JSON list of C-alpha atoms in Angstrom, two decimals:
[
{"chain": "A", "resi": 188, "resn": "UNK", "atom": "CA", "xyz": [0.00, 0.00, 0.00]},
{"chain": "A", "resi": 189, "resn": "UNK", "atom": "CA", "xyz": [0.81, 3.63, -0.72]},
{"chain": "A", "resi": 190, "resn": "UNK", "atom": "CA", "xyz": [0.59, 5.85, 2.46]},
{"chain": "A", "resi": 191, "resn": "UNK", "atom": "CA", "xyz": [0.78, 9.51, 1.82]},
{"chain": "A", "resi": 192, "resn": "UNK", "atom": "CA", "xyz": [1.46, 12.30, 4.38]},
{"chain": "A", "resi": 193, "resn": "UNK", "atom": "CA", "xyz": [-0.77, 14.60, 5.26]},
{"chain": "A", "resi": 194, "resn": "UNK", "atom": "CA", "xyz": [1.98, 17.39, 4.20]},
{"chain": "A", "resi": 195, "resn": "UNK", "atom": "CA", "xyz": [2.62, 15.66, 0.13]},
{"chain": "A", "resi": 196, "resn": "UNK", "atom": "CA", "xyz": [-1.84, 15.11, 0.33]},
{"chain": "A", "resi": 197, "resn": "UNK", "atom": "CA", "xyz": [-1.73, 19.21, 0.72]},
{"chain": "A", "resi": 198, "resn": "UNK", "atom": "CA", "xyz": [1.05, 19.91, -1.83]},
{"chain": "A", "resi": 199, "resn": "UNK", "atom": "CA", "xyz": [-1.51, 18.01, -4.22]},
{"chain": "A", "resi": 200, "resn": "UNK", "atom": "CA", "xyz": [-4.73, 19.55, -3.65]},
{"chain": "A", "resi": 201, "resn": "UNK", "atom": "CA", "xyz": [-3.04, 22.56, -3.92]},
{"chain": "A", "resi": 202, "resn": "UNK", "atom": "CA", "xyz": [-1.77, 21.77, -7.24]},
{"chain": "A", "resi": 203, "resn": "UNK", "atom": "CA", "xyz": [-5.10, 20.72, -8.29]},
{"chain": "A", "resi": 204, "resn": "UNK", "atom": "CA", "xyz": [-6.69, 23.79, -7.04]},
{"chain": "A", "resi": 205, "resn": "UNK", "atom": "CA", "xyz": [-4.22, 25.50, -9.29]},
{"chain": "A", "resi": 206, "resn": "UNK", "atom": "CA", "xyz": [-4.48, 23.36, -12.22]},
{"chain": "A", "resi": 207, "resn": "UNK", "atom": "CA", "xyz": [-8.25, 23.86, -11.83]},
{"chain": "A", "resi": 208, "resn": "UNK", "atom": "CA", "xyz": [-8.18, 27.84, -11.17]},
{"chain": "A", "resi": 209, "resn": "UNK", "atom": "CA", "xyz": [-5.31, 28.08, -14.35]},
{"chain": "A", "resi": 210, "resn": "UNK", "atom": "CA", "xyz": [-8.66, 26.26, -16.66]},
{"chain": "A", "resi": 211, "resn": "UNK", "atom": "CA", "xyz": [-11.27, 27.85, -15.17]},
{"chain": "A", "resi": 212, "resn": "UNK", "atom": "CA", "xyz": [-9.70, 31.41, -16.36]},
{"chain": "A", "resi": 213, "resn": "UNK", "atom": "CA", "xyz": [-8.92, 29.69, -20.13]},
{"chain": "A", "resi": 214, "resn": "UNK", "atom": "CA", "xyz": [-12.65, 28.54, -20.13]},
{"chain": "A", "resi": 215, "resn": "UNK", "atom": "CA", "xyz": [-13.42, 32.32, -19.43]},
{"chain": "A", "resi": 216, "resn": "UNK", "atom": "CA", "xyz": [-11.39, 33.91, -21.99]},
{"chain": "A", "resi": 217, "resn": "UNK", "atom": "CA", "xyz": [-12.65, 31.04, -24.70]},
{"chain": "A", "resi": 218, "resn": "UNK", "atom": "CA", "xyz": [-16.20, 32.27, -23.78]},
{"chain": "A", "resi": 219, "resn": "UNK", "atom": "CA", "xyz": [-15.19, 35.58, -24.16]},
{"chain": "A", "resi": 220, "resn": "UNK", "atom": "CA", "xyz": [-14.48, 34.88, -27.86]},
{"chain": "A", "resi": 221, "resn": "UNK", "atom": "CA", "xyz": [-16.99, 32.46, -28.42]},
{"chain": "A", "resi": 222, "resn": "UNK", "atom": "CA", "xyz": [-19.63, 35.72, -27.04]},
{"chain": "A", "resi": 223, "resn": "UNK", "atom": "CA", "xyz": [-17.58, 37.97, -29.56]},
{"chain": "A", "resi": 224, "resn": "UNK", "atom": "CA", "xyz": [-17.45, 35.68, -32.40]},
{"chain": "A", "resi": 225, "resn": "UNK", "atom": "CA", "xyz": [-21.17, 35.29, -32.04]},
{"chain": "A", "resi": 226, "resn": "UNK", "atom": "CA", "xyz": [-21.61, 38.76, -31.52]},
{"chain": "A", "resi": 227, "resn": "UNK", "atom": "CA", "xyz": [-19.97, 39.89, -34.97]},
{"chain": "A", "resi": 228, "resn": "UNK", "atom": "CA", "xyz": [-22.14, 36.70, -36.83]},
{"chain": "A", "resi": 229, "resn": "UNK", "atom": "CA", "xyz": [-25.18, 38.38, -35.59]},
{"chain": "A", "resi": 230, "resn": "UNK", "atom": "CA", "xyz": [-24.23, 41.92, -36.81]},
{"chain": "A", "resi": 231, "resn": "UNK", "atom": "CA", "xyz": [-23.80, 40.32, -40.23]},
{"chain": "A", "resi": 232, "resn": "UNK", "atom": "CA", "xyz": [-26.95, 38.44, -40.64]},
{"chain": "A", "resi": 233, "resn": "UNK", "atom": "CA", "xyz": [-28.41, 41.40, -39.24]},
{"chain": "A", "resi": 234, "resn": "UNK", "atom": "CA", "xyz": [-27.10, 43.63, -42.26]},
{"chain": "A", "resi": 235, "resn": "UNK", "atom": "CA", "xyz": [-27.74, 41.18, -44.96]},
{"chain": "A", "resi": 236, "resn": "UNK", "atom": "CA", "xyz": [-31.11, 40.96, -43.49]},
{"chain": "A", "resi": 237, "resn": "UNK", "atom": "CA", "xyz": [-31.61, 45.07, -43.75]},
{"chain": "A", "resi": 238, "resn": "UNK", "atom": "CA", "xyz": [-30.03, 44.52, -47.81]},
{"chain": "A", "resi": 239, "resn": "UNK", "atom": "CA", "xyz": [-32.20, 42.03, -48.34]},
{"chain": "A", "resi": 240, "resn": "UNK", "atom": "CA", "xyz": [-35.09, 44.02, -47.07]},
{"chain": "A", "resi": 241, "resn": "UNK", "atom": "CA", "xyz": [-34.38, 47.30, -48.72]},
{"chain": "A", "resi": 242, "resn": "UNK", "atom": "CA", "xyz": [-33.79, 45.03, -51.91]},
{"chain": "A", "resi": 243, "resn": "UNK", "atom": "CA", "xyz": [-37.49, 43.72, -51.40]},
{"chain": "A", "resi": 244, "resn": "UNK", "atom": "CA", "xyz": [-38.83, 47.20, -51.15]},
{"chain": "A", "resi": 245, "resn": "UNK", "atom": "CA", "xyz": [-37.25, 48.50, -53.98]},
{"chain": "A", "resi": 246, "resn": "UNK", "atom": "CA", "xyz": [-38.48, 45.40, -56.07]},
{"chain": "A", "resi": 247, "resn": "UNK", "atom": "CA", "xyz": [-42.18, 45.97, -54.65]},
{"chain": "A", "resi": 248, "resn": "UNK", "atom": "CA", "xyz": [-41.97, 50.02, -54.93]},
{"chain": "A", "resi": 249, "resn": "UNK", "atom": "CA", "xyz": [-41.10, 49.34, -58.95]},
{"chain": "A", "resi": 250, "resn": "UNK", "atom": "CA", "xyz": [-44.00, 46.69, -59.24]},
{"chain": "A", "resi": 251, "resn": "UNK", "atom": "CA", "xyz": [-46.44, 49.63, -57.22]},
{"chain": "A", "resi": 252, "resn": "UNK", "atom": "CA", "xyz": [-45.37, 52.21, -59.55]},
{"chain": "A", "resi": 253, "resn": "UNK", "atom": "CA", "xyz": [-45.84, 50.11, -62.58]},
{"chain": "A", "resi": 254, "resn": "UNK", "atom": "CA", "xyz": [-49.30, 48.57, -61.22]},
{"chain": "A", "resi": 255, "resn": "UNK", "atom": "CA", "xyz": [-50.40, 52.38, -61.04]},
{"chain": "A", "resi": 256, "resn": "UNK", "atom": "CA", "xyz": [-49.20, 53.29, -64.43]},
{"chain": "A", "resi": 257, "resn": "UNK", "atom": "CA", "xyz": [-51.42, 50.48, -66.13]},
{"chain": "A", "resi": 258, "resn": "UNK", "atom": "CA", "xyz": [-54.28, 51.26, -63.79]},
{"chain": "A", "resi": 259, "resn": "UNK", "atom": "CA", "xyz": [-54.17, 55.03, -64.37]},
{"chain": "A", "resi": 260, "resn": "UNK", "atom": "CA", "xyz": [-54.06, 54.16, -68.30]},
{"chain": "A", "resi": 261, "resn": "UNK", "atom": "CA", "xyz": [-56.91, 52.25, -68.39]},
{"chain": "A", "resi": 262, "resn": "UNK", "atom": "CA", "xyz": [-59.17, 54.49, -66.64]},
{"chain": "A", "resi": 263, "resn": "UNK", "atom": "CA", "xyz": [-57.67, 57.33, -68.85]},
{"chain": "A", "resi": 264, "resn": "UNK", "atom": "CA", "xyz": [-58.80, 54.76, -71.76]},
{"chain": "A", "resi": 265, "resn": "UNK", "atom": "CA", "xyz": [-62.18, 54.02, -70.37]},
{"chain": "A", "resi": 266, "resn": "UNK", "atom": "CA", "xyz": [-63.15, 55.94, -67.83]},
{"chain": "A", "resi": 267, "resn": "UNK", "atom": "CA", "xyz": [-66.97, 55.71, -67.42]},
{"chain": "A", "resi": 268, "resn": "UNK", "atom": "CA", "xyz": [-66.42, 52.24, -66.94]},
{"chain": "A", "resi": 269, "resn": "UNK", "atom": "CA", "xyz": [-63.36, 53.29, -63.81]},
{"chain": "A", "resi": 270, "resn": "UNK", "atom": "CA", "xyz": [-66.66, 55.26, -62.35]},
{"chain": "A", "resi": 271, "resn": "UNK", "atom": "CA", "xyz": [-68.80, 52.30, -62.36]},
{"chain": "A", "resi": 272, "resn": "UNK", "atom": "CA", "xyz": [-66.49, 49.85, -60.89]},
{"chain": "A", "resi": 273, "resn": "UNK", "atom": "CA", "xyz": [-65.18, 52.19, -58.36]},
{"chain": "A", "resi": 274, "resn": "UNK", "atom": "CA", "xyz": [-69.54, 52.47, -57.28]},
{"chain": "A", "resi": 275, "resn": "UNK", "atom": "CA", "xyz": [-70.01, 48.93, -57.20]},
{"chain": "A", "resi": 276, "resn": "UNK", "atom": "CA", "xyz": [-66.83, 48.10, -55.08]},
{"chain": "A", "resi": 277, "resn": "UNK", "atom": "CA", "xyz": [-67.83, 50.87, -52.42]},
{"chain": "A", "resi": 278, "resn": "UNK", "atom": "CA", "xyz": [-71.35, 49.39, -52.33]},
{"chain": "A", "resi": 279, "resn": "UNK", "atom": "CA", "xyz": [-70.14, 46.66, -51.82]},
{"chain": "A", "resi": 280, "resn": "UNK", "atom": "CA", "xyz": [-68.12, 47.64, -49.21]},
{"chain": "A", "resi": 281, "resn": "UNK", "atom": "CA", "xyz": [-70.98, 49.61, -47.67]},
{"chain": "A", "resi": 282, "resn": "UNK", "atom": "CA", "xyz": [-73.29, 46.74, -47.72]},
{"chain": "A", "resi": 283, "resn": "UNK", "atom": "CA", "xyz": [-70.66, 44.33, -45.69]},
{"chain": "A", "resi": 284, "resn": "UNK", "atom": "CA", "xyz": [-70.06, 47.14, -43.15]},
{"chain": "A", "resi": 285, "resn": "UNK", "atom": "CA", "xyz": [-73.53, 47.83, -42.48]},
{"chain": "A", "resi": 286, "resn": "UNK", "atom": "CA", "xyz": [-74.46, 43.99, -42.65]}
]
C-alpha cells in the first residue's frame, strides 16, 4: 500500500486547485471569444437581413409604380367604366359594413 502524508496530500490539492483555477480562467477567456465571435455573426446576418429588405422594397416600390401606371391608363382609356367599378366596389363595401 501507498501511504501519503498529510503534508505531500496538501502539496496536491493545492496543485489541483491551481491546475483547476489556471482552466477555469482559459474557459473564461474562450467564452469571451466564443460571445464575440457570435456577436460579430449576428451583426452580419443582421445587415444582410436590412439589404435584403431594402432590396425587397425596392423590387415591390417598382412593381407599385408600374401597377399604377397600367391602372391610371386604363381608366384614362375608359373611364366611365373606372366610375362604375369604383360604385359597385364601395357598395359593396358599404353593404358588408352595415351587414
Amino acid at each position: 500500500m501507498n501511504t501519503k502524508t498529510a503534508t505531500t496530500l496538501k502539496a496536491e490539492t493545492e496543485g489541483d486547485y491551481a491546475a483547476l483555477k489556471d482552466d477555469i480562467a482559459m474557459l473564461r477567456g474562450d467564452l469571451k471569444n466564443v460571445m464575440a465571435d457570435m456577436q460579430g455573426l449576428a451583426k452580419v446576418k443582421a445587415q444582410a437581413g436590412v439589404e435584403k429588405g431594402k432590396e425587397f422594397a425596392d423590387k415591390a416600390s417598382g412593381q407599385f409604380k408600374e401597377t399604377r401606371a397600367d391602372v391610371e391608363s386604363e381608366i384614362r382609356k375608359n373611364p366611365l367604366a373606372a366610375v362604375g367599378i369604383a360604385f359597385g366596389a364601395g357598395l359593396i363595401l358599404a353593404m358588408m359594413r352595415g351587414k
